[in-house]
């Protein structure tokens, strides 16, 4: 599939919004956003010992993916993202490193699975730590690991110089729905977390220098301002 034009240039900019419920965020659809990335509802619910990250779009969830370029540098990543109120220590990193987000991603030009696994040919989940960076067109980056430093990292860190985790969580995209299932035993703090929903494009630096992975396009922010108004609650 081909790339699409962004609806927003920064994750901090406002998108149309409707109402926020006790658990989820509902959003007015927009014909200016590609249907695959046009969030209409996002939730995180708990059920049967799992947290289910769930985003509905106008149509065609996961249908639009980046063009393969055949090389890592300059390659693109498309993502459905749930920024959360979790501390980075909850996700296996050092404390207070930035915004902790779960992302369902697709990137056809490289693998970033743990333990030398493969994942370039499918949508899959990552925990990432995001920091603001004016060098990035979208205003945010996945936090770099400076050369020579040894931060705390999760067991399923994929070996790239970024604060990113590659756990093997069930990730489903079909119809208008994106879902990622996470055992609460892995991150118990999820049960009381706040969250938001974002659709975005990222790009690997063409020179492979920091910032290595920038948010370049923001297609939609569920809250309109990344205020994390969603509340995790039981699925009823």
GROMACS .gro file of C-alpha atoms in nm:
model
  236
    1UNK     CA    1   0.000   0.000   0.000
    2UNK     CA    2   0.108   0.356  -0.047
    3UNK     CA    3   0.181   0.623   0.209
    4UNK     CA    4  -0.081   0.886   0.285
    5UNK     CA    5  -0.079   1.255   0.369
    6UNK     CA    6  -0.095   1.343   0.741
    7UNK     CA    7  -0.388   1.524   0.893
    8UNK     CA    8  -0.163   1.687   1.156
    9UNK     CA    9   0.201   1.793   1.163
   10UNK     CA   10   0.250   1.756   1.539
   11UNK     CA   11   0.124   1.519   1.805
   12UNK     CA   12   0.048   1.825   2.016
   13UNK     CA   13  -0.193   1.979   1.764
   14UNK     CA   14  -0.569   1.957   1.798
   15UNK     CA   15  -0.790   1.706   1.620
   16UNK     CA   16  -1.170   1.703   1.619
   17UNK     CA   17  -1.309   1.536   1.927
   18UNK     CA   18  -1.649   1.447   2.060
   19UNK     CA   19  -1.685   1.302   2.410
   20UNK     CA   20  -1.472   1.123   2.667
   21UNK     CA   21  -1.633   0.845   2.868
   22UNK     CA   22  -1.516   0.694   3.196
   23UNK     CA   23  -1.306   0.440   3.008
   24UNK     CA   24  -1.283   0.530   2.640
   25UNK     CA   25  -1.248   0.824   2.410
   26UNK     CA   26  -1.491   0.868   2.121
   27UNK     CA   27  -1.398   1.092   1.831
   28UNK     CA   28  -1.576   1.251   1.536
   29UNK     CA   29  -1.468   1.090   1.209
   30UNK     CA   30  -1.295   1.308   0.950
   31UNK     CA   31  -1.290   1.266   0.574
   32UNK     CA   32  -0.956   1.450   0.567
   33UNK     CA   33  -0.790   1.154   0.742
   34UNK     CA   34  -0.737   0.825   0.560
   35UNK     CA   35  -0.997   0.576   0.684
   36UNK     CA   36  -0.727   0.336   0.812
   37UNK     CA   37  -0.599   0.605   1.050
   38UNK     CA   38  -0.921   0.791   1.128
   39UNK     CA   39  -0.975   0.706   1.496
   40UNK     CA   40  -1.339   0.700   1.604
   41UNK     CA   41  -1.293   0.531   1.942
   42UNK     CA   42  -1.008   0.411   2.161
   43UNK     CA   43  -1.020   0.211   2.485
   44UNK     CA   44  -0.808   0.001   2.719
   45UNK     CA   45  -1.019  -0.256   2.904
   46UNK     CA   46  -0.939  -0.538   3.143
   47UNK     CA   47  -1.085  -0.883   3.097
   48UNK     CA   48  -0.980  -1.231   3.208
   49UNK     CA   49  -0.644  -1.120   3.343
   50UNK     CA   50  -0.558  -0.925   3.029
   51UNK     CA   51  -0.550  -0.561   2.931
   52UNK     CA   52  -0.692  -0.516   2.582
   53UNK     CA   53  -0.577  -0.209   2.393
   54UNK     CA   54  -0.851  -0.137   2.141
   55UNK     CA   55  -0.885   0.129   1.872
   56UNK     CA   56  -1.161   0.157   1.614
   57UNK     CA   57  -1.102   0.348   1.292
   58UNK     CA   58  -1.346   0.453   1.021
   59UNK     CA   59  -1.254   0.148   0.809
   60UNK     CA   60  -0.972  -0.079   0.687
   61UNK     CA   61  -0.764  -0.117   1.003
   62UNK     CA   62  -0.409  -0.216   0.908
   63UNK     CA   63  -0.476  -0.203   0.533
   64UNK     CA   64  -0.243   0.090   0.470
   65UNK     CA   65   0.126   0.005   0.520
   66UNK     CA   66   0.451   0.179   0.420
   67UNK     CA   67   0.618   0.114   0.087
   68UNK     CA   68   0.917  -0.118   0.118
   69UNK     CA   69   1.242   0.057   0.024
   70UNK     CA   70   1.485  -0.231   0.071
   71UNK     CA   71   1.699  -0.051   0.327
   72UNK     CA   72   1.685   0.034   0.695
   73UNK     CA   73   1.800   0.395   0.680
   74UNK     CA   74   1.518   0.630   0.582
   75UNK     CA   75   1.255   0.356   0.609
   76UNK     CA   76   0.906   0.420   0.741
   77UNK     CA   77   0.694   0.281   1.023
   78UNK     CA   78   0.316   0.310   1.054
   79UNK     CA   79   0.167   0.283   1.401
   80UNK     CA   80  -0.148   0.274   1.608
   81UNK     CA   81  -0.030   0.416   1.941
   82UNK     CA   82  -0.168   0.430   2.295
   83UNK     CA   83   0.032   0.685   2.502
   84UNK     CA   84  -0.017   0.610   2.872
   85UNK     CA   85   0.044   0.749   3.219
   86UNK     CA   86   0.272   0.456   3.304
   87UNK     CA   87   0.618   0.529   3.437
   88UNK     CA   88   0.899   0.391   3.225
   89UNK     CA   89   0.998   0.172   3.522
   90UNK     CA   90   0.662  -0.006   3.485
   91UNK     CA   91   0.770  -0.119   3.138
   92UNK     CA   92   1.116  -0.244   3.239
   93UNK     CA   93   1.323   0.072   3.179
   94UNK     CA   94   1.486   0.317   3.420
   95UNK     CA   95   1.235   0.547   3.594
   96UNK     CA   96   1.113   0.878   3.453
   97UNK     CA   97   1.246   0.842   3.099
   98UNK     CA   98   0.947   0.988   2.911
   99UNK     CA   99   0.603   0.902   2.776
  100UNK     CA  100   0.540   0.527   2.782
  101UNK     CA  101   0.331   0.412   2.487
  102UNK     CA  102   0.217   0.084   2.341
  103UNK     CA  103   0.233   0.078   1.962
  104UNK     CA  104   0.101  -0.167   1.705
  105UNK     CA  105   0.345  -0.117   1.417
  106UNK     CA  106   0.425  -0.225   1.063
  107UNK     CA  107   0.765  -0.168   0.897
  108UNK     CA  108   0.852  -0.378   0.590
  109UNK     CA  109   1.222  -0.292   0.573
  110UNK     CA  110   1.361  -0.426   0.900
  111UNK     CA  111   1.306  -0.668   1.187
  112UNK     CA  112   1.309  -0.551   1.547
  113UNK     CA  113   1.183  -0.862   1.721
  114UNK     CA  114   1.360  -0.986   2.033
  115UNK     CA  115   1.613  -1.267   2.018
  116UNK     CA  116   1.680  -1.226   1.644
  117UNK     CA  117   1.320  -1.298   1.553
  118UNK     CA  118   1.138  -1.171   1.244
  119UNK     CA  119   0.843  -0.931   1.235
  120UNK     CA  120   0.877  -0.712   0.926
  121UNK     CA  121   0.591  -0.890   0.748
  122UNK     CA  122   0.317  -0.837   1.006
  123UNK     CA  123   0.163  -0.590   1.248
  124UNK     CA  124   0.314  -0.638   1.593
  125UNK     CA  125   0.338  -0.465   1.931
  126UNK     CA  126   0.610  -0.261   2.100
  127UNK     CA  127   0.649  -0.068   2.419
  128UNK     CA  128   0.830   0.258   2.342
  129UNK     CA  129   0.945   0.556   2.545
  130UNK     CA  130   0.878   0.887   2.370
  131UNK     CA  131   1.055   1.219   2.424
  132UNK     CA  132   0.990   1.561   2.277
  133UNK     CA  133   1.247   1.661   2.013
  134UNK     CA  134   1.214   1.967   1.786
  135UNK     CA  135   1.438   1.794   1.532
  136UNK     CA  136   1.149   1.559   1.453
  137UNK     CA  137   0.868   1.684   1.225
  138UNK     CA  138   0.606   1.536   1.459
  139UNK     CA  139   0.773   1.683   1.767
  140UNK     CA  140   0.848   1.346   1.929
  141UNK     CA  141   1.101   1.064   1.899
  142UNK     CA  142   1.158   0.721   2.043
  143UNK     CA  143   1.425   0.792   2.305
  144UNK     CA  144   1.779   0.714   2.190
  145UNK     CA  145   2.033   0.520   2.397
  146UNK     CA  146   2.355   0.726   2.386
  147UNK     CA  147   2.668   0.535   2.289
  148UNK     CA  148   2.859   0.406   2.590
  149UNK     CA  149   2.561   0.409   2.828
  150UNK     CA  150   2.397   0.104   2.981
  151UNK     CA  151   2.039   0.183   3.081
  152UNK     CA  152   1.803  -0.070   3.233
  153UNK     CA  153   1.628  -0.260   2.953
  154UNK     CA  154   1.352  -0.526   2.936
  155UNK     CA  155   1.442  -0.888   2.866
  156UNK     CA  156   1.278  -0.858   2.522
  157UNK     CA  157   1.470  -0.545   2.417
  158UNK     CA  158   1.552  -0.604   2.047
  159UNK     CA  159   1.912  -0.479   2.056
  160UNK     CA  160   1.863  -0.142   1.883
  161UNK     CA  161   1.989   0.181   2.048
  162UNK     CA  162   1.639   0.292   2.150
  163UNK     CA  163   1.415   0.259   2.454
  164UNK     CA  164   1.192   0.001   2.291
  165UNK     CA  165   1.064  -0.342   2.390
  166UNK     CA  166   0.950  -0.622   2.159
  167UNK     CA  167   0.728  -0.856   2.364
  168UNK     CA  168   0.526  -1.115   2.176
  169UNK     CA  169   0.177  -0.983   2.248
  170UNK     CA  170  -0.127  -1.095   2.051
  171UNK     CA  171  -0.197  -0.823   1.792
  172UNK     CA  172  -0.512  -0.836   1.577
  173UNK     CA  173  -0.629  -0.601   1.300
  174UNK     CA  174  -0.950  -0.672   1.113
  175UNK     CA  175  -1.235  -0.464   0.975
  176UNK     CA  176  -1.234  -0.138   1.169
  177UNK     CA  177  -1.064  -0.274   1.482
  178UNK     CA  178  -0.707  -0.284   1.618
  179UNK     CA  179  -0.645  -0.487   1.935
  180UNK     CA  180  -0.339  -0.578   2.141
  181UNK     CA  181  -0.378  -0.820   2.434
  182UNK     CA  182  -0.138  -0.791   2.729
  183UNK     CA  183  -0.136  -1.012   3.041
  184UNK     CA  184  -0.185  -0.783   3.341
  185UNK     CA  185   0.074  -0.991   3.529
  186UNK     CA  186   0.334  -0.839   3.296
  187UNK     CA  187   0.246  -0.477   3.380
  188UNK     CA  188   0.005  -0.461   3.673
  189UNK     CA  189   0.009  -0.080   3.682
  190UNK     CA  190  -0.199  -0.083   3.363
  191UNK     CA  191  -0.513  -0.149   3.568
  192UNK     CA  192  -0.517   0.212   3.693
  193UNK     CA  193  -0.351   0.391   3.401
  194UNK     CA  194  -0.475   0.679   3.187
  195UNK     CA  195  -0.426   0.678   2.812
  196UNK     CA  196  -0.482   0.841   2.474
  197UNK     CA  197  -0.498   0.716   2.115
  198UNK     CA  198  -0.286   0.824   1.820
  199UNK     CA  199  -0.226   0.715   1.461
  200UNK     CA  200   0.115   0.813   1.330
  201UNK     CA  201   0.400   0.759   1.089
  202UNK     CA  202   0.764   0.738   1.196
  203UNK     CA  203   1.087   0.736   0.998
  204UNK     CA  204   1.436   0.602   1.060
  205UNK     CA  205   1.704   0.871   1.026
  206UNK     CA  206   1.861   0.850   0.680
  207UNK     CA  207   2.204   0.902   0.840
  208UNK     CA  208   2.136   0.657   1.125
  209UNK     CA  209   2.219   0.928   1.380
  210UNK     CA  210   2.021   1.046   1.682
  211UNK     CA  211   1.734   1.103   1.678
  212UNK     CA  212   1.726   0.759   1.518
  213UNK     CA  213   1.348   0.716   1.503
  214UNK     CA  214   1.130   1.027   1.470
  215UNK     CA  215   0.756   1.073   1.467
  216UNK     CA  216   0.716   1.242   1.129
  217UNK     CA  217   0.341   1.242   1.063
  218UNK     CA  218   0.053   1.248   1.308
  219UNK     CA  219  -0.271   1.143   1.143
  220UNK     CA  220  -0.503   1.177   1.441
  221UNK     CA  221  -0.495   1.226   1.821
  222UNK     CA  222  -0.805   1.092   1.996
  223UNK     CA  223  -0.812   1.357   2.270
  224UNK     CA  224  -0.697   1.633   2.036
  225UNK     CA  225  -0.416   1.741   2.268
  226UNK     CA  226  -0.246   1.429   2.409
  227UNK     CA  227  -0.402   1.490   2.751
  228UNK     CA  228  -0.449   1.116   2.828
  229UNK     CA  229  -0.816   1.145   2.930
  230UNK     CA  230  -0.898   0.776   2.884
  231UNK     CA  231  -0.926   0.555   3.192
  232UNK     CA  232  -0.859   0.183   3.202
  233UNK     CA  233  -1.153  -0.016   3.336
  234UNK     CA  234  -1.323  -0.356   3.322
  235UNK     CA  235  -1.482  -0.463   2.996
  236UNK     CA  236  -1.858  -0.457   3.045
   0.00000   0.00000   0.00000
